[in-house]
Every structure is written in C-alpha cells, then in structure tokens.
Amino acid sequence: MKKFLIFIFSLLVVFLVGGVLYVHHQNTPLTHLHITTSNTATVLIPGSNGSTYTFNGMIRRLTHKKLAHLALKVTIDANGVAHIRKVGALTQNPLIQLTFVNNQDPQKQMQYLPAFMKELKSVYHMKNVNFVAHSMGGSVVLEYLENKQVQTSQYPKITKFVAIGTPFGYITPQNSLATAASNLPSDLKILNIAGNLNHTGTDTAVPLKSTGALQPVVAGHVASYRHITIEGNRLEAQHSALHENPKVDKLIVNFLWN
C-alpha cells in the first residue's frame, strides 16, 4: 500500500511539474513584445464546423498579456442576421469574435459577411479592420476582399489579413478567386501561416502545397505577402493546434500591432 501511494504521489508530481513547464512554454513567446495600440478592430473568423472555441484560447492569451481584448461577440444566424453583444471597449486593439450558425457552408458565410461589415461601419463607426481567419474562414475572407463593392466608403477599410491553415489549393487560374485578384486592395498586407506536422508536408488537414497556392494568386496585387510554416509536433503544427500555439500568437501580434 505504501509503495502504491508513493507511486501515485510521484505521478502527481510529474504531471504537476510537466504542467507548469508546459504553461511556461506556452506563455514564453508572448513576453517582451513591443506593440502599438489603435482603434483598428481585428475580426476573428473560424473555419468549417468552427465555433467560439476556435479563438477562445487566443483571445484569453492576448488579453492576459494586455496585447488586445475582446470587444464584440457576434453570431450570424441562418438568415444572415448579425446578433452583436458588446463586451468591451472598441479601442486599444479591440477583437471581434465572429461565428456563424451555419458553420458548414462557406458560400453562405461569404454571402452574409458583407452586411455585417457594413454594420460595423455604420453602427460601430469602425473605419479600419483586420481579419484573422482559420481554415476555410480564410477563403471566406479572400472572397470578401475581392468584392469591389466592399471597398467603398460604406465599409471598413481592410488593412491586414492573417490566414491560418487555410486551403487555397482549389484556386485554379480559371477560378473566380484567381480572375478577381486584381480587385484586392493594393495596400493590403497578408500573412499566411501553415502547419507542417513532423515534416509530413501537411497539418493533417491542409497540405503545405494548398496553403502556398495563395501566393501566385495575390502576387502583384497586394502591398506585401508573407508565408510562414510552423514546424512541430501535434501540439504545435496540427491543423486545430495552430490557433492554440503561442508561436502563432506572436507572429500575429507582431504582424498586426508591431
């Protein structure tokens, strides 16, 4: 019995120490960052089957480090109506967490996003907005950015776009997203983040070749484009782990606010 208790105690110590080291590792990349603050909001969009869970962790980490904070929680229902709840000030790097009830239909999301963005400008007076999107959410954003109508004064100006693990491999030269690339804002800056799980060439859901397919589409049409591959294990580079990786947080923070 005594040996059994010692064994259990040893296991608890190992898990406790491991947990502390893991948390320390998770938080380390977000220390000693020098950022600028502004009223430019950042809209967070999940991918297929995504929910508030997708970006909850990132929001908590950025808030904990006082780098940004959640300002609006938004759900767009099956009819395209945006249900908006204000939870913080729309100043000092505000975050807008956007989810869709119809979270399995990117075409519907592409259809509904412009009306919400227009509301951000008319009701909440958001002049400038960034996008951070995971997986198919990045395709929804790209479709939005290529819509000439949303580049009028009725909509916020989009300054930066971060795609995380987004598949772009379906875009052929004849695809509408390729032919409409000239509609992209010429001053737009793009950060495209991919995952390479244990050197397999994929994040388990999206191959590197697919994420990298965005580069030839936007080349010559935007102010800057950068592609970064996250190498690592399942806790670092797997498709759904990318938005939980503090290294990704750091890349996003430096891109948006540094």
Tab-separated table of C-alpha atoms in Angstrom:
chain	number	residue	atom	x	y	z
A	1	MET	CA	0.000	0.000	0.000
A	2	LYS	CA	2.838	2.367	0.919
A	3	LYS	CA	4.605	1.683	-2.381
A	4	PHE	CA	1.353	2.301	-4.244
A	5	LEU	CA	0.857	5.679	-2.521
A	6	ILE	CA	4.446	6.662	-3.296
A	7	PHE	CA	3.846	5.710	-6.930
A	8	ILE	CA	0.661	7.811	-7.112
A	9	PHE	CA	2.396	10.746	-5.434
A	10	SER	CA	5.293	10.502	-7.900
A	11	LEU	CA	2.884	10.539	-10.813
A	12	LEU	CA	1.152	13.641	-9.441
A	13	VAL	CA	4.489	15.411	-9.079
A	14	VAL	CA	5.447	14.523	-12.657
A	15	PHE	CA	2.135	15.802	-14.020
A	16	LEU	CA	2.310	18.966	-11.907
A	17	VAL	CA	5.863	19.806	-12.950
A	18	GLY	CA	5.088	18.937	-16.558
A	19	GLY	CA	2.018	21.147	-16.468
A	20	VAL	CA	3.943	24.081	-15.038
A	21	LEU	CA	6.671	23.704	-17.659
A	22	TYR	CA	4.075	23.425	-20.425
A	23	VAL	CA	2.236	26.564	-19.292
A	24	HIS	CA	5.565	28.392	-19.042
A	25	HIS	CA	6.431	27.254	-22.564
A	26	GLN	CA	3.010	28.293	-23.831
A	27	ASN	CA	3.326	31.811	-22.406
A	28	THR	CA	7.002	32.466	-23.177
A	29	PRO	CA	6.594	33.668	-26.801
A	30	LEU	CA	4.232	36.453	-25.690
A	31	THR	CA	6.671	38.136	-23.316
A	32	HIS	CA	8.713	41.267	-24.051
A	33	LEU	CA	6.613	42.275	-27.060
A	34	HIS	CA	6.512	45.931	-28.027
A	35	ILE	CA	3.249	46.851	-29.701
A	36	THR	CA	1.284	49.872	-30.800
A	37	THR	CA	-2.378	50.254	-29.901
A	38	SER	CA	-5.099	51.663	-32.100
A	39	ASN	CA	-8.842	51.522	-32.633
A	40	THR	CA	-8.431	49.203	-35.623
A	41	ALA	CA	-10.554	46.152	-34.841
A	42	THR	CA	-9.497	42.595	-35.661
A	43	VAL	CA	-12.269	40.241	-36.764
A	44	LEU	CA	-11.628	36.572	-35.884
A	45	ILE	CA	-13.331	34.057	-38.191
A	46	PRO	CA	-13.276	30.261	-37.622
A	47	GLY	CA	-13.362	27.599	-40.314
A	48	SER	CA	-15.865	24.875	-41.160
A	49	ASN	CA	-17.550	23.482	-38.037
A	50	GLY	CA	-15.823	26.256	-36.090
A	51	SER	CA	-17.326	27.960	-33.073
A	52	THR	CA	-16.266	30.372	-30.357
A	53	TYR	CA	-13.941	27.595	-29.206
A	54	THR	CA	-11.655	28.226	-32.189
A	55	PHE	CA	-10.327	31.563	-30.971
A	56	ASN	CA	-11.239	31.477	-27.262
A	57	GLY	CA	-7.724	30.432	-26.277
A	58	MET	CA	-6.009	33.068	-28.390
A	59	ILE	CA	-8.316	35.763	-27.040
A	60	ARG	CA	-7.532	34.706	-23.463
A	61	ARG	CA	-3.789	34.712	-24.088
A	62	LEU	CA	-3.751	38.109	-25.780
A	63	THR	CA	-5.987	39.577	-23.088
A	64	HIS	CA	-3.852	38.125	-20.291
A	65	LYS	CA	-0.759	39.789	-21.763
A	66	LYS	CA	-2.684	43.052	-22.304
A	67	LEU	CA	-1.963	42.972	-26.032
A	68	ALA	CA	-5.607	43.129	-27.122
A	69	HIS	CA	-9.074	42.471	-25.702
A	70	LEU	CA	-12.472	41.149	-26.745
A	71	ALA	CA	-14.861	43.959	-27.666
A	72	LEU	CA	-17.705	42.322	-29.616
A	73	LYS	CA	-19.127	38.792	-29.705
A	74	VAL	CA	-21.067	38.259	-32.914
A	75	THR	CA	-23.209	35.387	-34.150
A	76	ILE	CA	-24.619	35.499	-37.671
A	77	ASP	CA	-27.752	33.370	-37.775
A	78	ALA	CA	-29.058	31.125	-40.547
A	79	ASN	CA	-30.831	34.090	-42.149
A	80	GLY	CA	-27.729	36.260	-42.217
A	81	VAL	CA	-28.748	38.485	-39.306
A	82	ALA	CA	-25.878	39.513	-37.032
A	83	HIS	CA	-26.540	39.259	-33.300
A	84	ILE	CA	-23.970	41.519	-31.666
A	85	ARG	CA	-23.065	41.733	-27.987
A	86	LYS	CA	-20.659	44.400	-26.834
A	87	VAL	CA	-18.370	43.104	-24.082
A	88	GLY	CA	-15.545	45.647	-24.150
A	89	ALA	CA	-14.352	48.982	-25.468
A	90	LEU	CA	-13.807	49.436	-29.193
A	91	THR	CA	-10.385	50.932	-28.516
A	92	GLN	CA	-6.817	49.723	-27.893
A	93	ASN	CA	-6.665	46.725	-30.243
A	94	PRO	CA	-10.262	45.507	-29.946
A	95	LEU	CA	-11.074	41.952	-31.036
A	96	ILE	CA	-14.337	40.912	-32.662
A	97	GLN	CA	-15.201	37.217	-32.310
A	98	LEU	CA	-17.413	36.225	-35.227
A	99	THR	CA	-19.187	32.877	-35.594
A	100	PHE	CA	-21.810	31.565	-37.996
A	101	VAL	CA	-24.768	29.386	-37.020
A	102	ASN	CA	-24.435	27.885	-40.487
A	103	ASN	CA	-20.822	26.897	-39.904
A	104	GLN	CA	-20.580	24.259	-42.648
A	105	ASP	CA	-21.442	26.418	-45.652
A	106	PRO	CA	-18.667	28.828	-46.680
A	107	GLN	CA	-20.784	30.082	-49.577
A	108	LYS	CA	-23.463	31.297	-47.171
A	109	GLN	CA	-20.805	32.866	-44.979
A	110	MET	CA	-19.384	34.714	-47.988
A	111	GLN	CA	-22.901	35.912	-48.740
A	112	TYR	CA	-23.578	37.162	-45.191
A	113	LEU	CA	-20.219	38.721	-44.272
A	114	PRO	CA	-20.586	41.992	-46.263
A	115	ALA	CA	-23.776	43.028	-44.456
A	116	PHE	CA	-22.115	42.562	-41.082
A	117	MET	CA	-19.045	44.528	-42.138
A	118	LYS	CA	-21.273	47.326	-43.372
A	119	GLU	CA	-22.964	47.357	-39.959
A	120	LEU	CA	-19.568	47.645	-38.270
A	121	LYS	CA	-19.009	50.865	-40.193
A	122	SER	CA	-22.483	52.399	-39.925
A	123	VAL	CA	-23.355	51.444	-36.333
A	124	TYR	CA	-19.991	50.984	-34.608
A	125	HIS	CA	-18.054	53.513	-36.720
A	126	MET	CA	-15.206	51.095	-37.433
A	127	LYS	CA	-13.077	52.752	-40.104
A	128	ASN	CA	-10.264	50.195	-40.248
A	129	VAL	CA	-10.396	46.438	-39.695
A	130	ASN	CA	-8.018	43.472	-39.801
A	131	PHE	CA	-9.002	39.855	-40.439
A	132	VAL	CA	-7.601	36.749	-38.741
A	133	ALA	CA	-9.152	33.545	-40.062
A	134	HIS	CA	-8.634	29.824	-39.557
A	135	SER	CA	-9.034	27.147	-42.218
A	136	MET	CA	-11.970	27.796	-44.592
A	137	GLY	CA	-12.576	31.083	-42.806
A	138	GLY	CA	-9.596	32.354	-44.783
A	139	SER	CA	-11.345	31.519	-48.051
A	140	VAL	CA	-14.403	33.434	-46.857
A	141	VAL	CA	-12.194	36.445	-46.166
A	142	LEU	CA	-10.442	36.210	-49.540
A	143	GLU	CA	-13.796	36.200	-51.318
A	144	TYR	CA	-14.811	39.276	-49.311
A	145	LEU	CA	-11.570	41.110	-50.110
A	146	GLU	CA	-12.039	40.551	-53.842
A	147	ASN	CA	-15.504	42.114	-53.790
A	148	LYS	CA	-15.180	45.607	-55.261
A	149	GLN	CA	-18.434	46.711	-53.628
A	150	VAL	CA	-16.994	46.403	-50.107
A	151	GLN	CA	-14.151	48.757	-50.968
A	152	THR	CA	-16.488	51.746	-50.962
A	153	SER	CA	-16.782	54.228	-48.089
A	154	GLN	CA	-19.781	52.321	-46.684
A	155	TYR	CA	-17.485	49.555	-45.455
A	156	PRO	CA	-14.424	49.495	-43.187
A	157	LYS	CA	-11.037	49.610	-44.869
A	158	ILE	CA	-9.220	46.275	-44.568
A	159	THR	CA	-5.547	46.779	-43.807
A	160	LYS	CA	-4.194	43.329	-42.847
A	161	PHE	CA	-5.256	39.711	-43.308
A	162	VAL	CA	-3.911	36.646	-41.479
A	163	ALA	CA	-4.813	33.189	-42.803
A	164	ILE	CA	-4.106	30.195	-40.534
A	165	GLY	CA	-4.131	26.723	-42.083
A	166	THR	CA	-6.322	27.848	-44.966
A	167	PRO	CA	-6.699	25.627	-48.053
A	168	PHE	CA	-6.170	27.622	-51.241
A	169	GLY	CA	-5.292	24.670	-53.473
A	170	TYR	CA	-8.695	24.679	-55.161
A	171	ILE	CA	-7.955	28.060	-56.774
A	172	THR	CA	-7.110	27.382	-60.423
A	173	PRO	CA	-6.187	30.086	-62.964
A	174	GLN	CA	-9.782	29.938	-64.195
A	175	ASN	CA	-11.294	30.106	-60.704
A	176	SER	CA	-13.173	33.316	-59.911
A	177	LEU	CA	-10.894	33.953	-56.920
A	178	ALA	CA	-7.916	33.993	-59.291
A	179	THR	CA	-9.517	36.099	-62.002
A	180	ALA	CA	-10.793	38.649	-59.454
A	181	ALA	CA	-7.448	39.015	-57.645
A	182	SER	CA	-6.930	42.404	-59.264
A	183	ASN	CA	-9.806	43.632	-57.082
A	184	LEU	CA	-7.763	43.105	-53.906
A	185	PRO	CA	-6.869	46.321	-52.045
A	186	SER	CA	-3.450	47.339	-53.342
A	187	ASP	CA	-2.296	48.357	-49.851
A	188	LEU	CA	-3.392	45.088	-48.211
A	189	LYS	CA	-0.789	43.137	-46.211
A	190	ILE	CA	-1.164	39.346	-45.923
A	191	LEU	CA	0.367	36.838	-43.503
A	192	ASN	CA	-0.262	33.209	-44.482
A	193	ILE	CA	0.527	30.662	-41.729
A	194	ALA	CA	0.733	26.929	-42.454
A	195	GLY	CA	1.442	23.853	-40.352
A	196	ASN	CA	3.913	21.064	-41.116
A	197	LEU	CA	3.330	18.223	-38.663
A	198	ASN	CA	6.520	16.223	-38.085
A	199	HIS	CA	7.825	17.016	-41.599
A	200	THR	CA	4.861	15.303	-43.273
A	201	GLY	CA	4.110	18.230	-45.573
A	202	THR	CA	0.679	18.788	-44.043
A	203	ASP	CA	-1.050	19.900	-40.842
A	204	THR	CA	-3.167	16.701	-41.194
A	205	ALA	CA	-5.999	18.638	-42.864
A	206	VAL	CA	-4.333	21.058	-45.288
A	207	PRO	CA	-1.159	20.255	-47.270
A	208	LEU	CA	1.582	22.880	-47.496
A	209	LYS	CA	1.080	22.919	-51.253
A	210	SER	CA	-2.521	24.019	-50.710
A	211	THR	CA	-1.756	26.825	-48.255
A	212	GLY	CA	1.049	28.041	-50.504
A	213	ALA	CA	-1.284	28.278	-53.502
A	214	LEU	CA	-2.343	31.748	-52.333
A	215	GLN	CA	0.982	33.344	-53.275
A	216	PRO	CA	0.619	33.255	-57.089
A	217	VAL	CA	-2.984	34.454	-56.778
A	218	VAL	CA	-2.172	37.640	-54.859
A	219	ALA	CA	1.287	38.339	-56.321
A	220	GLY	CA	1.442	41.837	-57.758
A	221	HIS	CA	-1.958	42.788	-56.352
A	222	VAL	CA	-1.201	43.492	-52.659
A	223	ALA	CA	1.354	45.553	-50.740
A	224	SER	CA	3.024	42.563	-49.088
A	225	TYR	CA	2.663	38.814	-48.726
A	226	ARG	CA	4.489	36.546	-46.289
A	227	HIS	CA	4.174	32.783	-45.914
A	228	ILE	CA	5.382	31.135	-42.699
A	229	THR	CA	5.389	27.415	-41.929
A	230	ILE	CA	5.080	26.218	-38.334
A	231	GLU	CA	7.133	23.061	-37.905
A	232	GLY	CA	6.477	20.771	-34.977
A	233	ASN	CA	4.532	18.018	-33.276
A	234	ARG	CA	0.801	17.514	-32.868
A	235	LEU	CA	0.585	20.175	-30.146
A	236	GLU	CA	2.304	22.745	-32.349
A	237	ALA	CA	1.601	22.193	-36.036
A	238	GLN	CA	-1.591	20.117	-36.267
A	239	HIS	CA	-4.461	21.908	-38.039
A	240	SER	CA	-6.522	22.752	-34.946
A	241	ALA	CA	-3.443	23.253	-32.772
A	242	LEU	CA	-2.199	26.153	-34.887
A	243	HIS	CA	-4.599	28.640	-33.312
A	244	GLU	CA	-3.552	27.367	-29.858
A	245	ASN	CA	0.180	27.777	-30.497
A	246	PRO	CA	1.697	30.865	-28.795
A	247	LYS	CA	4.287	30.992	-31.578
A	248	VAL	CA	1.392	31.701	-33.921
A	249	ASP	CA	0.098	34.279	-31.430
A	250	LYS	CA	3.462	36.029	-31.556
A	251	LEU	CA	3.533	36.053	-35.350
A	252	ILE	CA	0.058	37.570	-35.406
A	253	VAL	CA	0.821	40.158	-32.717
A	254	ASN	CA	3.973	41.319	-34.488
A	255	PHE	CA	2.190	41.428	-37.835
A	256	LEU	CA	-0.881	43.325	-36.645
A	257	TRP	CA	0.452	45.640	-33.966
A	258	ASN	CA	4.226	45.958	-34.206
